[in-house]
Short mmCIF file of C-alpha atoms and ligand atoms in Angstrom, two decimals:
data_model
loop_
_atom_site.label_atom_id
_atom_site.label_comp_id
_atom_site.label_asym_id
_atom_site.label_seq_id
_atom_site.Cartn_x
_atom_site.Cartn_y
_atom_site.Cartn_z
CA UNK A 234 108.97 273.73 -60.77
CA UNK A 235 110.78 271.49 -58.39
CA UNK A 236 112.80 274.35 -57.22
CA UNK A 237 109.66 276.40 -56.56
CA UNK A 238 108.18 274.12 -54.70
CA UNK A 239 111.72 273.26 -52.37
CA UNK A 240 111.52 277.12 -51.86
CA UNK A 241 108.21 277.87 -50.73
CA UNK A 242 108.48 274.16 -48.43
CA UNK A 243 111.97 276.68 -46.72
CA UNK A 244 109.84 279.56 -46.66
CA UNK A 245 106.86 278.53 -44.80
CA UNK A 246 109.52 277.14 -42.40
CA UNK A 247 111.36 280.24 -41.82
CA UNK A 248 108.23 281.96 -42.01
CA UNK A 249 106.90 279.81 -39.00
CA UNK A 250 110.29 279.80 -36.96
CA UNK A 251 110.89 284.02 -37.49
CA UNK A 252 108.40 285.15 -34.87
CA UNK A 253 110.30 282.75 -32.51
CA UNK A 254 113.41 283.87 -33.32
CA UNK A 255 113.57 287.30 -33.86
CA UNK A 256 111.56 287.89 -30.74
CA UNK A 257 107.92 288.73 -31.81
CA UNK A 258 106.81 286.30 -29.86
CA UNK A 259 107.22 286.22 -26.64
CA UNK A 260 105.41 285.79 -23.15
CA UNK A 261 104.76 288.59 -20.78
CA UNK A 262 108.05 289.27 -18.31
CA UNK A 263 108.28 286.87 -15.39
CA UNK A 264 107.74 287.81 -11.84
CA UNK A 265 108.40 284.38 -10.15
CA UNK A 266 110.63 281.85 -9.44
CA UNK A 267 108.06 279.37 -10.85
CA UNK A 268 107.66 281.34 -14.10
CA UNK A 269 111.51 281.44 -15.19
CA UNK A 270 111.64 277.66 -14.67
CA UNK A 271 108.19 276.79 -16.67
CA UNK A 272 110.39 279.13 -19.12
CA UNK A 273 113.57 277.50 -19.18
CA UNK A 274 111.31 274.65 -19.65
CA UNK A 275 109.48 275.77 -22.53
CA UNK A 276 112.38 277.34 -24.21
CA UNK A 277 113.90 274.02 -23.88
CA UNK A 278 111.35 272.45 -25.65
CA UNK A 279 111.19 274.76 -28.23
CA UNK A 280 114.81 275.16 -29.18
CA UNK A 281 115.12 270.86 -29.68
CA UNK A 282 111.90 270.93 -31.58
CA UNK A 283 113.23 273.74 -33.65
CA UNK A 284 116.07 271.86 -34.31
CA UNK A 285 114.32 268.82 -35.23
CA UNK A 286 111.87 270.81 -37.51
CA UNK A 287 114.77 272.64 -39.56
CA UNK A 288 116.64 269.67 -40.36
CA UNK A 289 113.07 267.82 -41.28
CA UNK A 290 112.20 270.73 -43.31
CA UNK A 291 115.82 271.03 -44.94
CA UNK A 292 115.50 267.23 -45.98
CA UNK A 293 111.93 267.18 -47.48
CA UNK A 294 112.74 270.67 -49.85
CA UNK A 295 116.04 268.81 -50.49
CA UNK A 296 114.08 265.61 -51.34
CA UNK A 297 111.74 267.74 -53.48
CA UNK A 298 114.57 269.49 -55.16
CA UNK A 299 116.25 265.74 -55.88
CA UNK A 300 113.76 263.54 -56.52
CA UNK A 301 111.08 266.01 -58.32
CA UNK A 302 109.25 265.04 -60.72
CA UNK A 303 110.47 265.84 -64.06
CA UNK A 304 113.52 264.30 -62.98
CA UNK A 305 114.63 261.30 -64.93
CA UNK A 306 115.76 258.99 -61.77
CA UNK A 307 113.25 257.47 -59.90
CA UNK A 308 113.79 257.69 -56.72
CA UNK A 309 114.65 254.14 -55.08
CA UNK A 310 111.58 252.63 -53.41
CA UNK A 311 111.48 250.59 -50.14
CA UNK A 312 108.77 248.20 -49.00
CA UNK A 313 110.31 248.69 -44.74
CA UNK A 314 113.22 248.34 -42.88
CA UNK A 315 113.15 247.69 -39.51
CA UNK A 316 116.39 249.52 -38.48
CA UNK A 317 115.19 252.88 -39.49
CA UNK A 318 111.43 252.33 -37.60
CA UNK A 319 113.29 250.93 -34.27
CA UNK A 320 115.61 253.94 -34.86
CA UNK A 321 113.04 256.84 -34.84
CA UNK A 322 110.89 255.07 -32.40
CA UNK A 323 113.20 255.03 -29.85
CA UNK A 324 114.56 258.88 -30.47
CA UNK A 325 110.95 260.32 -30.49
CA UNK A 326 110.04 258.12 -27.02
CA UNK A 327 113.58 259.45 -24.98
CA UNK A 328 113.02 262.80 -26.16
CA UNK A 329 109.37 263.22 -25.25
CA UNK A 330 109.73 260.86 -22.05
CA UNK A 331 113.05 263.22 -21.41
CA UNK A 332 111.10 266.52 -21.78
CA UNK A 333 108.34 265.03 -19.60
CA UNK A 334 110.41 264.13 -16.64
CA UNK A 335 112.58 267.16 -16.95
CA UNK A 336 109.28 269.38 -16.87
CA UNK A 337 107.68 267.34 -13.81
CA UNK A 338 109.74 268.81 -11.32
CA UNK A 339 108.61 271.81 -12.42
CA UNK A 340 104.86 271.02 -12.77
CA UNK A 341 105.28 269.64 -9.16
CA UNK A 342 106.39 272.29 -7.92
CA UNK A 343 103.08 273.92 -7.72
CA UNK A 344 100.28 271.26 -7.88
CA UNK A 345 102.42 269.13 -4.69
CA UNK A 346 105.04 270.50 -3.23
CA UNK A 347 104.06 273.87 -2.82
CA UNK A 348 100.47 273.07 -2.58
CA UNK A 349 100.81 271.11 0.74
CA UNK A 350 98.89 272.65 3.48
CA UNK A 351 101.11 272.23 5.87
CA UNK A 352 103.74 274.44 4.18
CA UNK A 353 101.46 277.22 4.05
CA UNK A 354 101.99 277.91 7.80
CA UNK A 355 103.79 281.15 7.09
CA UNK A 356 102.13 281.63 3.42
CA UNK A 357 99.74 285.05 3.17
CA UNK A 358 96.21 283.33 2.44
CA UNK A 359 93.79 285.15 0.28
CA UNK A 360 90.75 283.20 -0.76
CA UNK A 361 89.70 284.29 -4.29
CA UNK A 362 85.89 283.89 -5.06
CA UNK A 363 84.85 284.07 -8.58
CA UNK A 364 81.99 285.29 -9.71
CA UNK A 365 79.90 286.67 -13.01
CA UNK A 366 81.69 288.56 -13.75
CA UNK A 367 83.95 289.70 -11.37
CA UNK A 368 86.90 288.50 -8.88
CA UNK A 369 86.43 289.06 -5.32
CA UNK A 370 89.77 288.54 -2.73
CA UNK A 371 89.31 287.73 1.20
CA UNK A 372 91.65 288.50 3.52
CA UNK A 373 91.36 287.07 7.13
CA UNK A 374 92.55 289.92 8.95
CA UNK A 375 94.40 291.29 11.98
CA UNK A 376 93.48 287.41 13.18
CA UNK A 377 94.73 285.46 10.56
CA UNK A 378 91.27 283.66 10.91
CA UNK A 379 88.42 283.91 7.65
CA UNK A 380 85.11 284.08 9.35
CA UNK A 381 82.01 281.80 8.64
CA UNK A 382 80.56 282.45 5.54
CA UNK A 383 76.05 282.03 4.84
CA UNK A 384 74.98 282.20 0.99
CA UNK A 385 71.84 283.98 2.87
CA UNK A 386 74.44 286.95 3.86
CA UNK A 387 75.43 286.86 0.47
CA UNK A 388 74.92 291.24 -0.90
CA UNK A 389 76.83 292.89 -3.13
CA UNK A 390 75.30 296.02 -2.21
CA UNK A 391 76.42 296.44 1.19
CA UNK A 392 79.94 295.43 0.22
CA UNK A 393 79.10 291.09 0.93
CA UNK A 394 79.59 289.19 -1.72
CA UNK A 395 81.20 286.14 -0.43
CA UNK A 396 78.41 286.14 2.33
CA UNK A 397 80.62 286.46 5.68
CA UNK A 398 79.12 286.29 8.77
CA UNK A 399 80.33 290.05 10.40
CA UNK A 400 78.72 288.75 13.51
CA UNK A 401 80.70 286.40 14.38
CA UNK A 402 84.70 287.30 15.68
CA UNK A 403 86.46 285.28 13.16
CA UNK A 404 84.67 287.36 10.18
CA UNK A 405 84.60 290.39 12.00
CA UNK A 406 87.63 291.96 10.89
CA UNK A 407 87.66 290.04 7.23
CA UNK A 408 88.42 291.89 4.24
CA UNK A 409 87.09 291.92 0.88
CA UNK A 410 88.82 293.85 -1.42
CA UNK A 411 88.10 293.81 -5.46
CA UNK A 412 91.99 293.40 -6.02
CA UNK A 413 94.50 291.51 -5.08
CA UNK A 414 97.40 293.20 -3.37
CA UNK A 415 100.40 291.01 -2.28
CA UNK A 416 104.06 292.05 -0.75
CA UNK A 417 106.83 291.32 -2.85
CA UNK A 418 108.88 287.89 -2.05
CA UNK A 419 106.18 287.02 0.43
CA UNK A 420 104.65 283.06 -0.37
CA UNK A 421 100.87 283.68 -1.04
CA UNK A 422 98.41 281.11 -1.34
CA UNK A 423 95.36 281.39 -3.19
CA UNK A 424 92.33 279.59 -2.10
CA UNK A 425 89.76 279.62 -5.39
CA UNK A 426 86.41 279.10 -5.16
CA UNK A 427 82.99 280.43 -7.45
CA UNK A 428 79.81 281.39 -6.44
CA UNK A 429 78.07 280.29 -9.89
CA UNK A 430 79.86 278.16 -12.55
CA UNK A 431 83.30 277.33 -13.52
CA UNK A 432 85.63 279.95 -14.13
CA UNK A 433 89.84 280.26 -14.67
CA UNK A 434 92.29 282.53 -12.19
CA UNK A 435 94.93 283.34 -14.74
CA UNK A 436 97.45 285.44 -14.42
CA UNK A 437 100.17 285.32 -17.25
CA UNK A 438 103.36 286.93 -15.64
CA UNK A 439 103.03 284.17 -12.84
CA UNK A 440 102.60 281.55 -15.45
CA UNK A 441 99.80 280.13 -13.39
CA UNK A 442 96.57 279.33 -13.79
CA UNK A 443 93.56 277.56 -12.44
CA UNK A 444 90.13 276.54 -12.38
CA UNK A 445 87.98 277.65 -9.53
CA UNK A 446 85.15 275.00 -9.49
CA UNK A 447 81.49 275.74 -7.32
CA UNK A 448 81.60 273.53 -4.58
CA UNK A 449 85.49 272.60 -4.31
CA UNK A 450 88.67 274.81 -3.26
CA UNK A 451 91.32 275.00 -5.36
CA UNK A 452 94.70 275.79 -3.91
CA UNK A 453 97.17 277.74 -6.00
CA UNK A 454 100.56 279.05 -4.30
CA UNK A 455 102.96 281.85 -5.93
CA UNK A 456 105.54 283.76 -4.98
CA UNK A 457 106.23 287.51 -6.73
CA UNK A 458 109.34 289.12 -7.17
CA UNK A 459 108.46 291.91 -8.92
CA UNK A 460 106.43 295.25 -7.83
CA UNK A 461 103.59 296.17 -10.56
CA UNK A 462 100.51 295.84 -11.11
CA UNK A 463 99.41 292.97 -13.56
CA UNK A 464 96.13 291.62 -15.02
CA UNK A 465 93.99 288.81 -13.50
CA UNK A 466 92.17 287.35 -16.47
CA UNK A 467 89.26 284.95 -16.60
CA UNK A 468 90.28 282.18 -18.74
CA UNK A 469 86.97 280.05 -18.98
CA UNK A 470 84.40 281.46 -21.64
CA UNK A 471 81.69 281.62 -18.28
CA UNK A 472 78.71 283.59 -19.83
CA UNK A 473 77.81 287.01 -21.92
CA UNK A 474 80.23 289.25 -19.47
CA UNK A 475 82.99 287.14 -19.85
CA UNK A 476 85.39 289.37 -21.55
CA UNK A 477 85.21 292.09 -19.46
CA UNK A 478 86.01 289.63 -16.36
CA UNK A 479 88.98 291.07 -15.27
CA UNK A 480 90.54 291.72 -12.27
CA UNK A 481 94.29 293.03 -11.03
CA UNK A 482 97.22 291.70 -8.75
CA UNK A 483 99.37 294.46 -7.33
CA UNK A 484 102.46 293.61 -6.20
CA UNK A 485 103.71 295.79 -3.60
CA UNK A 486 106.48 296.24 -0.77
CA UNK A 487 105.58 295.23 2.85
CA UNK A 488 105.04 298.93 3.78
CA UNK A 489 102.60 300.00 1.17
CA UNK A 490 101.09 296.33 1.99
CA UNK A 491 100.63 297.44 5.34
CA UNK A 492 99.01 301.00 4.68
CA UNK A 493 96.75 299.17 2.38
CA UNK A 494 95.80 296.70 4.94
CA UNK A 495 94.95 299.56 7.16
CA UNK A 496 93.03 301.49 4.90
CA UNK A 497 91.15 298.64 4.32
CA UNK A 498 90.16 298.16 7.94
CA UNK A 499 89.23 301.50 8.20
CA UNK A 500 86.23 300.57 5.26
CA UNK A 501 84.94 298.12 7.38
CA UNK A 502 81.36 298.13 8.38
CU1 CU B 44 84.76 284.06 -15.52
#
């Protein structure tokens, strides 16, 4: 019985660490700089808690296996001892303060560093403005300059549905496109808003995600390396259309960037 019950304690392990290993499991390609080190990060993570588990989970079938039931030998009982408790305290607080200061740097990296306005001097803005139950992208145009916007100018039938003011020269030449195109290895950042109630920019090849809150503006730099075309998904449950919020990021070389930029100009009103 014992040795049933050692077995199926190594099975569920291996069962739970196969996926892992063998590759069944794993996150979308990475397109950024960012993404490979949240990666490295996670995989780092992963591969000491792996280790940790299989030896835990080698021990307690080997204790089963031991010190079963039907055995004869009891096994030998202590009340505490204080060497062992200081001992696994202090492992499980350097590894988990470890892993937390290691991954800082990383998580830094995009809510500080690169999420300083002054280095966005040379970054592409696009403001992103969420809505039920679509994504909407703003570009300022040939002068680099996003135009007033009016909730009263607010129409999605006439192509508005931020609510810029055309009249005015800043939002003359704006541009509101329904996807977000971006040259390759140019620093973007994304300004996130919403028209109603919360919802998430997410976007799993950048490893980045986001709440875009009504009333605040969110601030979410990235930099892709890779052409393609990838999914924007909303990642807060926002109402009954929520599933089919979806939106796409195409990644594309500064030339087809610019004949998309022009095309776009020539929709405007
Ligand atoms: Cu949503």
């Amino acid at each position: 019985m014992r040795f049933f019950a050692a077995l199926a304690i190594w099975l569920v392990a291996a069962a739970l660490l196969a996926p892992v290993l063998l590759g069944w499991w794993a996150p979308p390609e990475a397109i950024s700089d960012l993404a490979r080190l949240l990666d490295d990060q996670l995989a780092l993570t992963f591969t000491i808690i792996a280790i940790i588990f299989v030896i835990s989970q080698a021990a307690l079938g080997y204790a089963v296996l031991r010190f079963g039931r039907e055995r004869a030998e009891p096994a030998a009982y202590f009340e505490k001892n204080d060497r062992w408790e200081m001992l696994w305290t202090t492992a499980a607080s350097v590894l988990f303060l470890g892993l937390a200061l290691m991954g800082y740097s990383a998580w830094a990296e995009v809510r500080f560093d690169s999420a300083r306005v002054d280095r966005d001097a040379d970054a592409l803005q696009v403001e992103v403005v969420a809505q039920q139950f679509v994504w909407n992208f703003r570009y300022a145009g040939a002068d680099g300059r996003f135009g007033p916007i009016d909730p009263k100018l607010i129409d999605d039938s006439i192509g508005n549905p931020v609510g810029v003011d055309r009249s005015h020269a800043d939002g003359a030449d704006d541009i509101i496109s329904p996807r977000l195109v971006v040259p390759v290895n140019r620093e973007v950042t994304l300004l996130l808003k919403s028209k109603d109630v919360l919802h998430n920019f997410f976007v799993p090849e950048l490893r980045i995600k986001m709440d875009t809150v009504p009333g605040l503006v969110g601030r979410l730099p990235f930099k892709a390396d890779k052409l393609g075309e990838y999914e924007i998904a909303c990642s807060e449950l926002c109402g009954l259309g929520h599933y089919r919020m979806r939106g796409y990021l195409e990644v594309v070389d500064e030339q087809r960037y610019k004949s998309w930029m022009m095309e776009q100009v020539s929709y405007l009103p």
